[in-house]
Tab-separated table of C-alpha atoms and ligand atoms in Angstrom:
chain	number	residue	atom	x	y	z
R	1	MET	CA	-0.175	0.255	0.159
R	2	GLU	CA	1.128	3.446	-0.712
R	3	ARG	CA	2.769	5.447	2.094
R	4	LEU	CA	1.133	8.694	3.424
R	5	ARG	CA	3.823	11.580	2.306
R	6	LYS	CA	1.560	14.342	1.663
R	7	ALA	CA	-0.448	16.766	3.716
R	8	VAL	CA	-2.962	19.468	2.637
R	9	ILE	CA	-3.824	22.272	4.785
R	10	PRO	CA	-6.561	24.681	2.911
R	11	ALA	CA	-6.254	27.951	4.653
R	12	ALA	CA	-7.602	30.176	1.888
R	13	GLY	CA	-11.433	31.065	3.450
R	14	LEU	CA	-12.405	34.464	3.580
R	15	GLY	CA	-11.990	34.704	7.433
R	16	THR	CA	-14.943	36.822	7.749
R	17	ARG	CA	-15.812	36.041	11.310
R	18	PHE	CA	-12.463	37.989	12.073
R	19	LEU	CA	-12.917	41.217	10.119
R	20	PRO	CA	-11.545	43.785	10.225
R	21	ILE	CA	-8.164	42.160	11.104
R	22	THR	CA	-8.656	39.902	8.332
R	23	LYS	CA	-8.940	42.505	5.932
R	24	VAL	CA	-5.484	42.760	5.838
R	25	ILE	CA	-3.954	39.690	7.636
R	26	PRO	CA	-4.778	36.192	6.577
R	27	LYS	CA	-6.754	34.172	9.393
R	28	PRO	CA	-4.203	31.372	9.584
R	29	MET	CA	-1.476	34.182	10.649
R	30	LEU	CA	-3.491	35.483	13.739
R	31	SER	CA	-1.398	34.421	16.684
R	32	VAL	CA	-2.162	32.008	19.539
R	33	LEU	CA	0.139	33.497	22.258
R	34	ASP	CA	3.306	34.060	19.948
R	35	LYS	CA	2.943	31.558	17.159
R	36	PRO	CA	0.411	31.742	13.982
R	37	THR	CA	-2.278	29.200	14.107
R	38	ILE	CA	-1.122	27.632	10.637
R	39	GLN	CA	2.170	26.904	12.281
R	40	TYR	CA	0.679	25.067	14.978
R	41	ILE	CA	-1.218	22.990	12.595
R	42	ALA	CA	2.055	22.386	10.363
R	43	GLU	CA	3.675	21.030	13.686
R	44	GLU	CA	0.750	18.661	14.166
R	45	LEU	CA	2.421	16.690	11.239
R	46	SER	CA	5.687	16.227	13.031
R	47	SER	CA	4.733	12.876	14.480
R	48	VAL	CA	3.696	11.450	10.958
R	49	GLY	CA	6.651	11.732	8.901
R	50	ILE	CA	4.958	13.673	6.085
R	51	GLU	CA	7.542	14.687	3.440
R	52	GLU	CA	5.461	17.580	1.738
R	53	ILE	CA	2.953	19.994	3.009
R	54	ILE	CA	0.807	21.755	0.698
R	55	ILE	CA	-0.754	25.064	1.971
R	56	VAL	CA	-3.813	26.297	-0.061
R	57	VAL	CA	-3.719	30.091	0.533
R	58	SER	CA	-5.954	33.089	-1.001
R	59	PRO	CA	-4.443	35.632	-3.351
R	60	ASP	CA	-2.314	38.253	-1.395
R	61	SER	CA	-1.190	35.642	1.376
R	62	ASP	CA	2.589	36.115	0.603
R	63	ILE	CA	2.751	36.931	4.395
R	64	ILE	CA	2.041	33.093	5.213
R	65	LYS	CA	4.949	32.039	2.670
R	66	LYS	CA	7.394	34.755	4.240
R	67	HIS	CA	6.458	33.188	7.783
R	68	PHE	CA	7.967	29.871	6.765
R	69	SER	CA	10.858	31.303	4.572
R	70	LYS	CA	14.334	32.127	5.878
R	71	ALA	CA	15.122	35.123	8.072
R	72	ASP	CA	18.838	34.997	7.480
R	73	ALA	CA	19.221	38.779	8.507
R	74	LEU	CA	17.288	38.479	11.807
R	75	LYS	CA	19.073	35.010	12.675
R	76	GLU	CA	22.388	36.566	12.187
R	77	ARG	CA	21.577	39.405	14.435
R	78	LEU	CA	20.308	37.060	17.135
R	79	LEU	CA	23.298	34.774	16.957
R	80	SER	CA	25.417	37.877	17.444
R	81	ASP	CA	23.555	38.876	20.180
R	82	ASN	CA	23.675	35.514	21.708
R	83	LYS	CA	20.026	34.917	21.869
R	84	MET	CA	20.210	31.235	20.991
R	85	ASP	CA	16.890	30.571	22.052
R	86	LEU	CA	15.173	32.901	20.053
R	87	TYR	CA	17.396	32.082	16.990
R	88	GLU	CA	16.011	28.194	17.518
R	89	VAL	CA	12.460	29.569	17.539
R	90	LEU	CA	13.049	31.200	13.989
R	91	GLU	CA	14.885	28.063	12.884
R	92	LYS	CA	11.717	26.044	13.877
R	93	THR	CA	9.558	28.178	11.337
R	94	GLU	CA	12.087	27.203	8.403
R	95	LYS	CA	12.156	23.253	8.907
R	96	PHE	CA	8.957	22.655	7.025
R	97	LYS	CA	8.675	21.349	3.139
R	98	VAL	CA	5.945	23.505	2.115
R	99	GLN	CA	4.343	24.014	-1.025
R	100	PHE	CA	2.059	26.957	-1.795
R	101	VAL	CA	-0.825	26.943	-4.168
R	102	VAL	CA	-3.346	29.788	-4.823
R	103	GLN	CA	-7.237	29.297	-4.627
R	104	GLU	CA	-8.049	32.191	-6.842
R	105	VAL	CA	-11.938	32.326	-5.623
R	106	ALA	CA	-12.948	31.128	-1.982
R	107	ASN	CA	-15.473	28.377	-3.651
R	108	GLY	CA	-15.527	26.278	-0.664
R	109	LEU	CA	-13.435	23.486	1.238
R	110	ALA	CA	-13.684	20.992	-1.623
R	111	GLY	CA	-12.492	23.852	-4.235
R	112	ALA	CA	-9.628	24.525	-1.944
R	113	ILE	CA	-8.544	20.783	-1.741
R	114	LEU	CA	-8.953	20.482	-5.517
R	115	CYS	CA	-6.308	23.255	-5.842
R	116	ALA	CA	-3.847	20.937	-4.190
R	117	GLU	CA	-4.777	18.308	-6.730
R	118	PRO	CA	-1.312	18.748	-9.115
R	119	PHE	CA	0.790	18.188	-5.998
R	120	VAL	CA	-1.117	15.183	-4.784
R	121	LYS	CA	-2.328	13.731	-7.943
R	122	ASP	CA	-3.742	10.259	-6.952
R	123	GLN	CA	-1.717	9.894	-3.682
R	124	PRO	CA	-3.216	9.535	-0.260
R	125	PHE	CA	-2.922	12.712	1.490
R	126	ALA	CA	-3.549	14.111	5.178
R	127	LEU	CA	-5.869	16.918	5.159
R	128	LEU	CA	-5.951	19.585	8.229
R	129	LEU	CA	-8.594	22.359	8.568
R	130	GLY	CA	-6.893	25.605	9.401
R	131	ASP	CA	-9.582	26.414	11.587
R	132	GLU	CA	-8.896	24.062	14.593
R	133	LEU	CA	-6.083	23.265	16.786
R	134	ILE	CA	-5.638	19.544	18.148
R	135	CYS	CA	-3.130	19.501	20.852
R	136	ALA	CA	-1.963	16.116	22.650
R	137	ASP	CA	-0.272	16.034	26.017
R	138	GLY	CA	2.161	13.372	27.508
R	139	GLU	CA	0.595	10.242	27.340
R	140	GLN	CA	-1.830	11.016	24.610
R	141	LYS	CA	-1.310	10.169	20.638
R	142	PRO	CA	-1.374	12.887	18.529
R	143	CYS	CA	-4.272	12.856	16.351
R	144	MET	CA	-2.621	12.797	13.244
R	145	LYS	CA	-0.209	9.843	14.231
R	146	ARG	CA	-3.231	7.822	14.934
R	147	LEU	CA	-5.028	8.583	11.778
R	148	ALA	CA	-1.736	7.921	10.050
R	149	GLU	CA	-1.455	4.642	11.654
R	150	ILE	CA	-4.967	3.563	10.765
R	151	PHE	CA	-4.520	4.333	7.326
R	152	GLU	CA	-1.438	2.411	7.013
R	153	GLN	CA	-2.734	-0.827	8.805
R	154	THR	CA	-6.045	-0.832	6.641
R	155	GLY	CA	-5.446	1.176	3.522
R	156	LYS	CA	-8.961	2.886	4.054
R	157	SER	CA	-9.458	6.511	4.514
R	158	VAL	CA	-10.128	7.583	8.231
R	159	ILE	CA	-11.468	10.767	9.594
R	160	ALA	CA	-10.963	12.068	13.528
R	161	THR	CA	-14.255	12.531	15.454
R	162	MET	CA	-15.218	13.811	19.054
R	163	GLU	CA	-18.338	13.005	21.130
R	164	VAL	CA	-20.945	15.666	21.113
R	165	PHE	CA	-24.044	15.885	22.957
R	166	GLY	CA	-27.471	17.598	22.879
R	167	ASP	CA	-27.839	20.586	20.676
R	168	ASP	CA	-23.936	20.296	19.772
R	169	VAL	CA	-24.861	17.576	17.321
R	170	SER	CA	-26.587	19.952	14.941
R	171	LYS	CA	-23.094	22.073	14.597
R	172	TYR	CA	-21.084	19.303	12.843
R	173	GLY	CA	-21.011	16.869	10.426
R	174	ASN	CA	-22.313	13.490	12.021
R	175	ILE	CA	-21.470	9.750	11.267
R	176	GLY	CA	-23.436	6.422	11.301
R	177	ILE	CA	-21.385	3.454	12.912
R	178	SER	CA	-21.829	-0.171	11.613
R	179	ASP	CA	-18.941	-1.618	13.784
R	180	GLU	CA	-16.196	-0.677	16.292
R	181	THR	CA	-12.988	-2.489	17.285
R	182	ASP	CA	-10.332	-1.189	19.459
R	183	GLY	CA	-11.690	2.315	19.021
R	184	VAL	CA	-11.715	2.102	15.333
R	185	MET	CA	-15.187	2.893	13.898
R	186	GLN	CA	-16.717	1.691	10.534
R	187	VAL	CA	-18.616	4.480	9.133
R	188	ASN	CA	-21.481	3.584	6.864
R	189	ALA	CA	-23.389	6.883	6.481
R	190	ILE	CA	-22.752	10.538	6.887
R	191	VAL	CA	-25.135	13.655	7.494
R	192	GLU	CA	-23.934	17.222	7.629
R	193	LYS	CA	-25.307	19.241	10.586
R	194	PRO	CA	-28.303	17.221	11.422
R	195	SER	CA	-31.431	18.134	13.771
R	196	VAL	CA	-30.944	16.328	17.323
R	197	ASN	CA	-33.652	13.665	15.968
R	198	GLU	CA	-31.658	12.972	12.645
R	199	ALA	CA	-28.308	12.358	14.104
R	200	LEU	CA	-26.855	8.982	13.406
R	201	SER	CA	-24.699	8.847	16.534
R	202	ASN	CA	-22.701	11.107	19.041
R	203	ASN	CA	-19.677	11.370	16.886
R	204	ALA	CA	-19.155	14.475	15.166
R	205	ILE	CA	-16.660	14.955	12.435
R	206	ILE	CA	-13.541	17.321	13.294
R	207	GLY	CA	-10.846	18.756	10.750
R	208	ARG	CA	-8.351	16.131	10.484
R	209	TYR	CA	-8.321	13.195	7.774
R	210	VAL	CA	-6.393	10.728	5.905
R	211	LEU	CA	-7.897	10.252	2.608
R	212	SER	CA	-6.848	7.659	0.179
R	213	GLY	CA	-5.926	8.389	-3.419
R	214	GLU	CA	-9.383	7.940	-5.059
R	215	VAL	CA	-10.908	10.882	-2.970
R	216	MET	CA	-9.154	13.549	-5.424
R	217	GLY	CA	-10.779	11.848	-8.395
R	218	MET	CA	-14.132	11.814	-6.600
R	219	LEU	CA	-13.961	15.315	-5.816
R	220	LYS	CA	-13.488	16.316	-9.460
R	221	SER	CA	-16.384	14.090	-10.555
R	222	LEU	CA	-19.003	15.146	-7.935
R	223	LYS	CA	-22.289	16.986	-8.708
R	224	PRO	CA	-21.881	20.713	-7.609
R	225	HIS	CA	-24.580	22.265	-5.063
R	226	GLY	CA	-24.738	25.599	-6.684
R	227	ASN	CA	-21.258	26.897	-7.294
R	228	GLU	CA	-20.049	24.528	-4.787
R	229	ILE	CA	-18.832	20.943	-4.404
R	230	TYR	CA	-18.937	19.270	-0.808
R	231	LEU	CA	-16.236	16.938	0.585
R	232	THR	CA	-18.969	15.513	2.773
R	233	ASP	CA	-20.625	14.127	-0.676
R	234	ALA	CA	-17.431	12.125	-1.315
R	235	LEU	CA	-16.850	10.931	2.578
R	236	ASP	CA	-20.573	9.722	2.183
R	237	THR	CA	-19.891	7.639	-1.032
R	238	LEU	CA	-16.879	6.082	0.826
R	239	ALA	CA	-18.855	5.451	3.906
R	240	LYS	CA	-21.587	3.515	1.987
R	241	ASP	CA	-19.131	1.528	0.263
R	242	GLY	CA	-17.424	0.270	3.239
R	243	LYS	CA	-14.400	2.253	2.647
R	244	LEU	CA	-14.427	4.909	5.535
R	245	LEU	CA	-13.293	4.604	9.153
R	246	ALA	CA	-13.280	7.020	12.286
R	247	SER	CA	-11.214	7.354	15.340
R	248	CYS	CA	-11.989	9.347	18.365
R	249	PHE	CA	-9.121	11.887	18.807
R	250	GLU	CA	-7.213	12.098	22.233
R	251	GLY	CA	-6.380	15.610	23.515
R	252	GLU	CA	-7.672	19.168	23.218
R	253	ARG	CA	-9.397	20.720	20.421
R	254	TYR	CA	-9.658	24.468	19.984
R	255	ASP	CA	-12.105	25.892	17.465
R	256	VAL	CA	-9.834	28.891	16.473
R	257	GLY	CA	-11.971	30.040	13.408
R	258	GLY	CA	-14.271	31.703	15.784
R	259	LYS	CA	-13.683	34.360	18.460
R	260	LEU	CA	-14.794	32.314	21.450
R	261	GLY	CA	-12.584	29.364	20.597
R	262	TYR	CA	-9.607	31.762	19.535
R	263	VAL	CA	-9.574	33.538	22.972
R	264	LYS	CA	-9.922	30.271	24.870
R	265	ALA	CA	-6.920	28.544	22.772
R	266	ASN	CA	-4.684	31.773	23.920
R	267	VAL	CA	-5.864	31.606	27.500
R	268	GLU	CA	-5.264	27.940	27.931
R	269	LEU	CA	-1.975	27.981	25.839
R	270	ALA	CA	-0.646	30.723	27.753
R	271	LEU	CA	-1.431	29.054	30.863
R	272	LYS	CA	0.771	26.392	29.621
R	273	SER	CA	3.649	28.635	28.722
R	274	LYS	CA	6.761	28.608	31.094
R	275	GLU	CA	7.347	32.422	30.616
R	276	ILE	CA	3.914	33.736	31.698
R	277	GLY	CA	1.649	30.610	32.516
R	278	LYS	CA	2.030	31.368	36.374
R	279	ASP	CA	1.548	35.132	36.264
R	280	LEU	CA	-1.470	34.398	34.097
R	281	LYS	CA	-2.911	31.988	36.458
R	282	GLU	CA	-2.738	34.338	39.319
R	283	TYR	CA	-4.171	36.987	37.354
R	284	LEU	CA	-7.161	34.805	36.344
R	285	ILE	CA	-8.040	33.688	39.813
R	286	GLY	CA	-8.060	37.334	40.775
R	287	LEU	CA	-10.282	38.093	37.774
R	288	VAL	CA	-12.921	35.373	38.732
R	289	GLU	CA	-13.157	36.729	42.198
R	290	ARG	CA	-13.581	40.073	40.621
R	291	LEU	CA	-16.509	38.551	38.432
R	292	LYS	CA	-18.218	36.983	41.083
Y	1	UTP	P1	-14.585	28.120	7.186
Y	1	UTP	O1	-15.722	28.512	5.849
Y	1	UTP	O2	-15.112	27.617	8.432
Y	1	UTP	O3	-13.949	29.383	7.452
Y	1	UTP	O4	-13.518	27.225	6.328
Y	1	UTP	P2	-13.078	30.630	6.641
Y	1	UTP	O5	-13.966	31.047	5.473
Y	1	UTP	O6	-11.804	30.756	6.798
Y	1	UTP	O7	-13.823	31.784	7.846
Y	1	UTP	P3	-14.975	32.608	8.118
Y	1	UTP	O8	-16.238	31.754	8.338
Y	1	UTP	O9	-15.335	33.458	6.929
Y	1	UTP	O10	-14.440	33.383	9.301
Y	1	UTP	C1	-12.957	26.147	7.071
Y	1	UTP	C2	-11.584	25.929	6.512
Y	1	UTP	O11	-11.280	25.794	5.082
Y	1	UTP	C3	-10.604	26.677	4.573
Y	1	UTP	C4	-10.498	28.088	5.437
Y	1	UTP	O12	-9.481	28.715	5.340
Y	1	UTP	C5	-10.684	27.147	6.635
Y	1	UTP	O13	-9.401	26.859	7.278
Y	1	UTP	N1	-11.221	27.298	3.193
Y	1	UTP	C6	-12.730	27.715	3.054
Y	1	UTP	C7	-10.562	27.381	2.206
Y	1	UTP	O14	-9.324	27.255	1.961
Y	1	UTP	N2	-11.135	27.829	1.040
Y	1	UTP	C8	-12.447	28.260	0.975
Y	1	UTP	O15	-12.936	28.559	-0.403
Y	1	UTP	C9	-13.203	28.059	1.971
C-alpha cells in the first residue's frame, strides 16, 4: 500500500468572522500566544513523517509564505547577540517542506482541496483544516499519528471525530457507525449538521482526515450544489462503499476559526507557557473573584 507522504492544509477562506483584522492579515496568521495558527497545524504533522505540506492560500497571502521562509538577517543578529533560544524559535519556522498553491476564488473547502491536486495527484493525503488546533499532551497519542497508523494498517480513508451531546450535534457533520473495534469505527453514512432527531450517533467530524488516493478523483466528478462541491458527498460515498473509518481523537481541540474558541485557545496555551503561565493563572484567579 502507498505510504502517506503528503498533507494538504486549506487556509484560503475569507475569514469573515475576524473582520476587520482579516482585511489585511489572513486568518491563518492570527497568533495564539506568539505563534500563527498555521504553524501549530504544520507542527501537528511532525509525528507523522510527512514529506511535503501543501498549503492552499488566498491571493495576497504572501505573508504566510514569508512566515515559513528563511530570515537570515534576523537570525544573524540573534546569533551575534547570543540569543540562541530565539534563534532556535526562528529555525523551527524554516524546517517545514511547504509548497503553496493559490485558490483564486474562495469557492469552498472542496474547491480548496482540488487546488492541491497537481501536487497530490492520486496519492493518499492528510487533510488538516486551518480553523482547528488539536493538542495532545504527555501520554496522549497525537490525532494525526493515530489517523496515519489506521490508514497504514487498513488502506482505508479515516476521519477524526469527537463526542458531542444535545444541541451540539447540529453544529457538525455526524457519522453512522456499523461496527467498532479497538476504537476504530466503521462508518456507514454521513449527515451534515443534523437536527438532534436526525443524528446517527454522538460522533461529530472534526477537521483532521487521512484520505485515500481515490478521493481527489471523486471530488473532480462530484455534482455541484450551486457553485460548490462538498467534501461530505465524497465521504458519504466512501462510507456507503465500506471504505471509511473513524477514530475519536485524544487531547484538546480548539476552534480557533471563531472568536470564543480563539480566545480560549490563547488563554489555555498561555497557561501552559513557562514564561507567563504562572502569572496569568494568578491574574485569572483574581479576575474570577472580581467577576463573582
Ligand atoms: P470556514 O468556512 O469555516 O472558514 O472554512 P473561513 O472562510 O476561513 O472563515 P469565516 O467563516 O469567513 O470566518 C474552514 C476551513 O477551510 C478553508 C478555511 O481557510 C478554513 O481553514 N477554506 C474555506 C478554504 O481554504 N477555501 C475556501 O474557499 C473555504
